Coordinates of C-alpha atoms in Angstrom, one line a residue:
A26 CA 0.0 0.0 0.0
T27 CA 1.1 3.6 -0.6
S28 CA 0.0 6.7 1.3
A29 CA -2.1 9.1 -0.6
F30 CA -4.4 12.1 -0.2
A31 CA -7.6 10.3 -1.0
T32 CA -9.9 13.3 -1.4
N33 CA -13.0 12.5 0.7
G34 CA -11.1 12.9 4.0
S35 CA -8.8 9.9 3.8
T36 CA -10.9 7.7 1.5
M37 CA -10.7 7.4 -2.3
I38 CA -13.6 8.8 -4.3
G39 CA -13.5 5.6 -6.4
M40 CA -11.5 2.4 -6.7
G41 CA -11.4 1.9 -10.5
A42 CA -10.9 4.0 -13.7
K43 CA -14.6 3.9 -14.7
T44 CA -15.8 5.0 -11.3
R45 CA -13.2 7.7 -11.0
A46 CA -14.0 9.0 -14.5
M47 CA -17.5 9.8 -13.2
A48 CA -16.2 11.4 -9.9
G49 CA -16.9 8.4 -7.8
V50 CA -20.4 7.4 -9.2
G51 CA -20.9 3.6 -8.7
I52 CA -23.6 2.9 -6.1
G53 CA -26.5 2.8 -8.6
M54 CA -24.5 2.1 -11.8
G55 CA -22.6 -1.0 -12.6
H56 CA -18.9 -0.9 -13.7
G57 CA -18.2 -4.6 -14.0
A58 CA -15.6 -6.2 -11.8
E59 CA -14.6 -2.8 -10.3
S60 CA -18.0 -2.5 -8.7
T61 CA -16.9 -4.8 -5.9
L62 CA -16.1 -1.9 -3.5
S63 CA -18.5 0.7 -4.8
N64 CA -21.6 -1.6 -4.6
P65 CA -20.9 -5.4 -4.6
A66 CA -24.5 -6.1 -5.7
L67 CA -23.7 -4.7 -9.1
I68 CA -21.1 -7.4 -9.9
T69 CA -24.2 -9.3 -11.2
N70 CA -23.8 -7.3 -14.4
V71 CA -20.7 -9.4 -15.3
K72 CA -21.7 -11.8 -18.1
S73 CA -19.1 -14.5 -17.4
T74 CA -15.7 -13.7 -15.9
E75 CA -14.0 -10.3 -15.8
V76 CA -10.6 -9.3 -14.5
S77 CA -9.8 -5.6 -14.0
F78 CA -6.3 -4.4 -12.9
G79 CA -4.7 -1.0 -12.9
G80 CA -3.8 1.9 -10.8
T81 CA -3.9 5.6 -10.0
L82 CA -1.1 8.1 -10.2
F83 CA -2.0 10.5 -7.5
M84 CA -0.4 14.0 -7.2
P85 CA -1.4 16.2 -4.3
D86 CA -0.2 19.7 -3.9
V87 CA -0.2 20.8 -0.2
E88 CA 1.2 24.1 1.2
N89 CA 1.2 25.2 4.8
T90 CA 1.8 28.7 6.2
N91 CA 2.2 29.6 9.9
S92 CA 2.4 33.2 10.9
T93 CA 1.3 35.9 13.3
S94 CA 0.4 39.6 12.9
A95 CA 3.9 40.5 14.1
A96 CA 5.9 38.0 12.1
P97 CA 5.6 36.4 8.6
G98 CA 6.4 32.9 10.0
S99 CA 7.2 30.1 7.7
T100 CA 5.7 28.6 4.5
D101 CA 6.6 25.2 3.1
T102 CA 5.3 22.8 0.4
S103 CA 5.0 19.1 1.1
T104 CA 7.3 16.9 -0.9
A105 CA 4.9 14.0 -0.6
D106 CA 3.5 14.8 -4.0
M107 CA 3.3 11.6 -6.0
F108 CA 1.9 8.2 -5.2
V109 CA 0.8 5.0 -7.0
I110 CA -2.4 3.3 -5.8
P111 CA -3.1 -0.2 -7.1
S112 CA -6.4 -1.9 -7.8
I113 CA -7.2 -5.5 -8.9
S114 CA -10.7 -7.0 -9.1
I115 CA -11.8 -10.5 -10.4
V116 CA -15.5 -11.4 -10.7
S117 CA -17.0 -14.6 -12.0
K118 CA -20.6 -15.7 -12.7
V119 CA -21.0 -19.1 -11.0
N120 CA -24.6 -19.7 -12.2
E121 CA -27.7 -17.7 -13.0
N122 CA -28.1 -16.6 -9.4
F123 CA -24.6 -16.6 -7.7
Y124 CA -21.6 -14.4 -8.4
T125 CA -18.3 -14.2 -6.6
G126 CA -14.7 -13.0 -6.9
I127 CA -11.7 -11.5 -5.1
G128 CA -9.9 -8.2 -5.1
M129 CA -7.1 -6.1 -3.6
W130 CA -7.4 -2.3 -3.5
G131 CA -5.5 0.7 -2.2
T132 CA -8.4 2.4 -0.5
G133 CA -7.0 5.6 1.0
G134 CA -4.6 7.3 3.3
L135 CA -2.9 10.6 4.0
G136 CA 0.6 11.9 4.0
V137 CA 2.8 15.0 4.1
D138 CA 6.5 15.5 4.1
Y139 CA 8.0 18.7 5.4
R140 CA 11.3 17.2 6.5
N141 CA 13.3 19.6 4.3
G142 CA 11.4 22.6 5.6
P143 CA 12.5 25.4 8.1
N144 CA 14.1 24.2 11.3
A145 CA 11.4 24.1 14.0
A146 CA 13.9 25.3 16.6
L147 CA 14.6 28.5 14.7
T148 CA 11.1 29.3 13.4
G149 CA 8.9 28.6 16.3
A150 CA 6.2 26.0 15.5
G151 CA 6.2 26.3 11.7
Q152 CA 5.6 23.0 10.0
M153 CA 7.8 21.3 12.6
Q154 CA 9.4 19.3 9.8
M155 CA 6.5 17.0 10.1
V156 CA 6.3 13.7 8.1
T157 CA 3.1 11.7 8.3
S158 CA 2.0 8.6 6.4
L159 CA -1.3 6.7 6.7
Q160 CA -1.5 3.6 4.3
L161 CA -4.7 1.6 3.8
M162 CA -5.1 -1.6 1.7
Q163 CA -8.1 -3.9 1.5
F164 CA -8.6 -7.5 0.4
G165 CA -12.1 -8.7 -0.2
V166 CA -14.2 -11.6 -1.5
P167 CA -17.6 -10.3 -3.0
L168 CA -20.6 -12.7 -2.7
A169 CA -23.7 -11.7 -4.7
Y170 CA -27.0 -13.4 -5.2
K171 CA -29.4 -12.3 -7.9
M172 CA -33.2 -12.9 -8.0
N173 CA -34.8 -11.6 -11.1
N174 CA -34.2 -7.8 -10.9
L175 CA -33.0 -7.8 -7.3
S176 CA -29.4 -8.4 -6.2
L177 CA -28.0 -8.7 -2.7
A178 CA -24.4 -8.9 -1.8
I179 CA -21.8 -8.9 1.0
T180 CA -18.0 -8.4 0.7
P181 CA -16.0 -9.6 3.8
L182 CA -12.9 -7.5 4.0
I183 CA -9.4 -7.7 5.5
Q184 CA -7.8 -4.3 5.9
Y185 CA -4.1 -3.6 6.4
G186 CA -3.1 -0.3 7.7
A187 CA 0.2 1.5 8.7
L188 CA 0.6 4.8 10.4
D189 CA 3.7 6.9 11.0
I190 CA 4.0 10.4 12.5
N191 CA 7.3 12.2 13.0
Y192 CA 8.1 15.9 13.7
A193 CA 10.5 18.3 15.5
L194 CA 8.9 19.8 18.6
P195 CA 10.3 23.2 19.7
T196 CA 11.4 23.1 23.4
G197 CA 12.9 26.5 23.8
P198 CA 15.0 29.2 22.0
G199 CA 17.0 27.4 19.4
T200 CA 16.2 23.8 20.6
S201 CA 13.8 21.1 19.6
N202 CA 13.1 17.4 20.3
N203 CA 12.5 14.7 17.6
V204 CA 9.1 13.1 18.2
G205 CA 8.1 9.7 16.7
T206 CA 7.9 6.1 17.7
G207 CA 8.1 4.5 14.2
V208 CA 5.5 2.8 12.1
G209 CA 2.5 1.2 13.8
S210 CA 0.5 -1.3 11.7
D211 CA -2.6 -3.4 12.1
L212 CA -4.7 -6.0 10.3
S213 CA -8.5 -5.9 10.9
F214 CA -11.8 -7.1 9.5
G215 CA -14.9 -5.4 8.1
Y216 CA -17.6 -5.9 5.5
N217 CA -19.6 -4.1 2.8
L218 CA -23.3 -4.7 2.1
G219 CA -24.9 -4.0 -1.2
L220 CA -28.3 -4.0 -2.9
S221 CA -29.4 -3.2 -6.4
Y222 CA -32.8 -3.3 -8.2
T223 CA -33.4 -2.7 -11.9
M224 CA -36.7 -1.6 -13.3
D225 CA -36.9 -1.0 -17.0
N226 CA -34.0 1.5 -17.7
I227 CA -33.6 2.6 -14.1
T228 CA -31.2 1.0 -11.6
F229 CA -31.4 1.7 -7.9
G230 CA -28.5 0.9 -5.5
A231 CA -27.7 1.1 -1.8
V232 CA -24.5 0.3 0.1
Y233 CA -23.3 0.1 3.7
K234 CA -19.7 -0.1 4.7
S235 CA -18.8 -1.1 8.3
E236 CA -16.4 0.8 10.5
I237 CA -13.0 -1.0 10.7
E238 CA -11.1 -0.5 13.9
M239 CA -7.4 0.0 13.4
K240 CA -4.9 0.2 16.3
Y241 CA -1.5 1.5 15.6
D242 CA 0.6 0.7 18.7
G243 CA 2.4 3.8 19.8
A244 CA 2.2 5.8 16.6
L245 CA -0.7 8.0 17.3
R246 CA -0.4 8.1 21.1
G247 CA 3.3 8.8 21.0
A248 CA 2.9 11.7 18.5
V249 CA 0.2 13.5 20.5
A250 CA 1.5 12.7 24.0
A251 CA 4.6 14.7 23.3
M252 CA 2.4 17.8 23.4
N253 CA -0.4 16.4 25.6
P254 CA 0.6 13.5 28.0
A255 CA -3.1 13.0 28.8
Y256 CA -3.8 11.5 25.4
T257 CA -3.6 7.7 25.3
N258 CA -5.5 6.6 22.2
D259 CA -3.8 4.5 19.5
T260 CA -6.9 3.7 17.4
L261 CA -7.6 5.4 14.1
S262 CA -10.6 3.6 12.6
T263 CA -11.8 3.6 9.0
P264 CA -15.3 5.2 9.2
S265 CA -18.5 3.6 8.3
E266 CA -20.4 4.8 5.2
I267 CA -24.0 4.6 3.9
G268 CA -24.9 5.5 0.4
V269 CA -27.7 5.3 -2.2
G270 CA -27.6 5.8 -6.0
V271 CA -29.7 5.7 -9.1
S272 CA -28.9 5.6 -12.8
Y273 CA -31.0 6.0 -15.9
K274 CA -30.0 4.5 -19.3
T275 CA -31.6 5.3 -22.7
G276 CA -29.9 4.3 -25.9
N277 CA -26.2 5.0 -25.6
H278 CA -26.7 7.5 -22.8
T279 CA -26.5 6.9 -19.0
V280 CA -27.0 9.5 -16.3
A281 CA -26.3 8.6 -12.7
I282 CA -26.2 10.3 -9.2
D283 CA -24.9 9.0 -5.9
Y284 CA -25.2 10.2 -2.3
K285 CA -23.1 8.9 0.6
N286 CA -22.5 9.9 4.2
I287 CA -19.1 9.2 5.7
K288 CA -19.3 8.9 9.5
W289 CA -16.0 10.6 10.6
S290 CA -17.5 11.9 13.8
D291 CA -18.2 8.3 15.0
A292 CA -14.9 6.8 14.0
M293 CA -12.3 6.2 16.8
G294 CA -9.4 8.6 16.4
Y295 CA -10.9 10.9 13.8
K296 CA -13.5 12.1 16.3
D297 CA -10.6 13.0 18.6
F298 CA -9.3 15.2 15.7
G299 CA -12.7 16.9 15.4
W300 CA -13.4 15.5 11.9
E301 CA -17.1 16.0 10.9
D302 CA -19.3 13.7 8.8
Q303 CA -19.2 14.3 5.1
D304 CA -22.2 14.4 2.8
V305 CA -20.9 13.5 -0.7
I306 CA -23.0 14.0 -3.9
A307 CA -21.6 12.7 -7.2
I308 CA -23.1 13.2 -10.7
G309 CA -21.9 11.3 -13.8
Y310 CA -22.7 10.9 -17.4
E311 CA -21.6 8.1 -19.8
Y312 CA -21.9 7.8 -23.6
A313 CA -21.1 4.2 -24.6
T314 CA -21.0 2.4 -28.0
E315 CA -19.9 -1.1 -28.9
G316 CA -16.3 0.0 -29.3
W317 CA -15.8 2.9 -26.9
A318 CA -17.2 5.1 -24.2
V319 CA -16.7 8.5 -22.7
R320 CA -17.5 9.6 -19.2
V321 CA -17.6 12.9 -17.2
G322 CA -18.4 13.5 -13.5
Y323 CA -18.6 16.1 -10.8
S324 CA -18.7 15.6 -7.0
D325 CA -19.1 17.9 -4.1
S326 CA -18.9 17.5 -0.3
N327 CA -18.3 19.5 2.9
S328 CA -14.7 19.4 4.3
A329 CA -14.1 16.8 7.1
V330 CA -11.6 19.2 8.7
K331 CA -13.1 22.2 10.5
D332 CA -11.8 24.9 12.8
N333 CA -11.9 23.4 16.3
A334 CA -11.1 26.5 18.3
G335 CA -13.0 26.5 21.6
K336 CA -13.9 22.8 21.4
N337 CA -12.5 20.7 24.2
L338 CA -11.7 17.6 22.2
A339 CA -9.7 14.6 23.3
L340 CA -6.4 15.9 21.9
D341 CA -6.9 19.2 23.8
V342 CA -7.9 17.9 27.3
G343 CA -6.0 20.0 29.8
Q344 CA -4.5 22.3 27.2
P345 CA -4.7 26.1 27.7
S346 CA -6.3 26.8 24.3
P347 CA -9.1 24.2 23.5
G348 CA -9.0 23.1 19.9
A349 CA -5.5 24.6 19.2
L350 CA -3.6 21.3 19.3
T351 CA -6.2 19.5 17.2
N352 CA -6.0 22.3 14.6
T353 CA -2.2 21.9 14.5
F354 CA -2.3 18.2 13.6
N355 CA -5.2 18.7 11.1
T356 CA -3.6 21.6 9.1
I357 CA 0.0 20.3 9.1
G358 CA -0.2 16.5 9.3
F359 CA -3.6 15.5 8.1
P360 CA -5.2 18.1 5.8
G361 CA -8.3 16.2 4.6
N362 CA -10.0 19.3 3.4
I363 CA -10.7 18.7 -0.3
E364 CA -14.4 19.3 -1.3
T365 CA -14.9 19.3 -5.0
H366 CA -13.8 17.0 -7.9
Y367 CA -14.1 17.2 -11.7
A368 CA -13.5 14.0 -13.7
L369 CA -13.2 12.9 -17.3
G370 CA -12.4 9.5 -18.9
G371 CA -13.3 6.8 -21.3
T372 CA -13.0 3.2 -22.5
Y373 CA -11.6 1.8 -25.7
N374 CA -12.3 -1.9 -26.6
I375 CA -9.2 -3.3 -28.2
T376 CA -10.9 -6.6 -28.9
D377 CA -14.1 -8.3 -27.9
N378 CA -12.4 -9.5 -24.7
V379 CA -9.9 -6.7 -23.9
S380 CA -10.6 -3.1 -23.1
V381 CA -8.7 -0.2 -21.6
D382 CA -10.1 2.5 -19.2
L383 CA -8.6 5.9 -18.5
A384 CA -9.6 8.6 -16.1
Y385 CA -8.5 12.1 -15.1
V386 CA -9.6 13.7 -11.8
Y387 CA -8.9 17.3 -10.7
A388 CA -9.7 18.7 -7.2
P389 CA -9.3 22.5 -7.2
E390 CA -7.5 24.2 -4.3
S391 CA -9.3 24.2 -1.0
T392 CA -8.0 26.5 1.8
T393 CA -8.4 26.1 5.6
S394 CA -7.2 28.7 8.2
V395 CA -7.1 28.0 11.9
T396 CA -5.1 29.0 15.1
N397 CA -2.5 26.4 16.1
F398 CA -1.0 25.5 19.5
A399 CA 1.7 28.2 19.1
V400 CA -1.0 30.9 18.6
Q401 CA -0.1 31.3 15.0
N402 CA -2.5 31.5 12.0
S403 CA -2.1 28.1 10.3
T404 CA -3.3 28.0 6.7
V405 CA -3.3 24.9 4.5
K406 CA -3.8 25.1 0.7
H407 CA -4.5 21.7 -0.9
S408 CA -5.3 20.6 -4.5
E409 CA -5.1 17.3 -6.3
T410 CA -4.5 15.8 -9.7
S411 CA -4.7 12.1 -10.6
Y412 CA -4.6 9.8 -13.6
S413 CA -6.0 6.3 -13.6
A414 CA -5.5 3.5 -16.1
Q415 CA -7.1 0.0 -16.1
V416 CA -7.1 -3.1 -18.3
N417 CA -10.1 -5.3 -18.4
L418 CA -10.2 -8.9 -19.6
T419 CA -13.4 -10.9 -20.1
F420 CA -13.7 -14.6 -20.9

């Protein structure tokens, strides 16, 4: 797995090139084998056996500035600016009613790298030469059952995660301490539930993704406790999600819309950071022929990262300025504040059994300004560009 800015907080907007080309649309519209994580009930659209494998080249652009009215402070750009995220899905039709498969997907993460930035001991807090890396990878086996127009599915999941947080903490004039306990990793279990129903040219879909509890021994607790010894939590759970979608197809044209809610405020760890639930709406259009297809999409959501000033969250218990320590970690180490995505892509059928999908996604710059623990104005500017490619084999 590789760390990446995954756009909806720390989750990918979509796991395959077709889904990403429509800005994440995939709950009420089938995309073949890659539907396994978007809505496993839609793998019942696969005619026999389909294999999809590819990846996403992800390029975030993150800049942080810390300053006061009396001093310009410091500005630095994260050098964690290019990642490769893999995706492999295999689905097979066992009989007229039962479908199954297997898959492996990079599903999300976060990461910044300010290690080459201004020395924390000389610039006050600054970016504290912070380096963070959250890596998430899922392995799943979709199981789907089809009865006439209704499909029901479950995907049991195994999730691997790794978390690392390192930074230089100013301790006095010209001095600082290095903070970091090394990489903490965990393996845990979860599941996705899916439903789809087709009526004439309309397909309805619904999905539920369970929360997955991830405990990173020492990594989270050690990083926060250097500034707040009262903090003892090491759990940073992947949040639960619930979503619905619908698509309408007429001739070569398909229009689809998805809505999902990501429960950051209930997820262990993220609620300590004051992350708020996200409502995500994605709209996509596809024009498909026998030999090729084009897709466009747009999605919008509220930022998971908010200004926590005045809130006495777990990270700030006992601190002189409630919310300030939480703000520091959110704007420097975990800036999950992207809100909008524009997408474009398509498919070309090389033969009757081989096709190639491409997708381009752009997230325009989102800016968040808060007050950090050093009573500085901390501003993060964050935009993203990504390219996805995928090969599909049917037989």
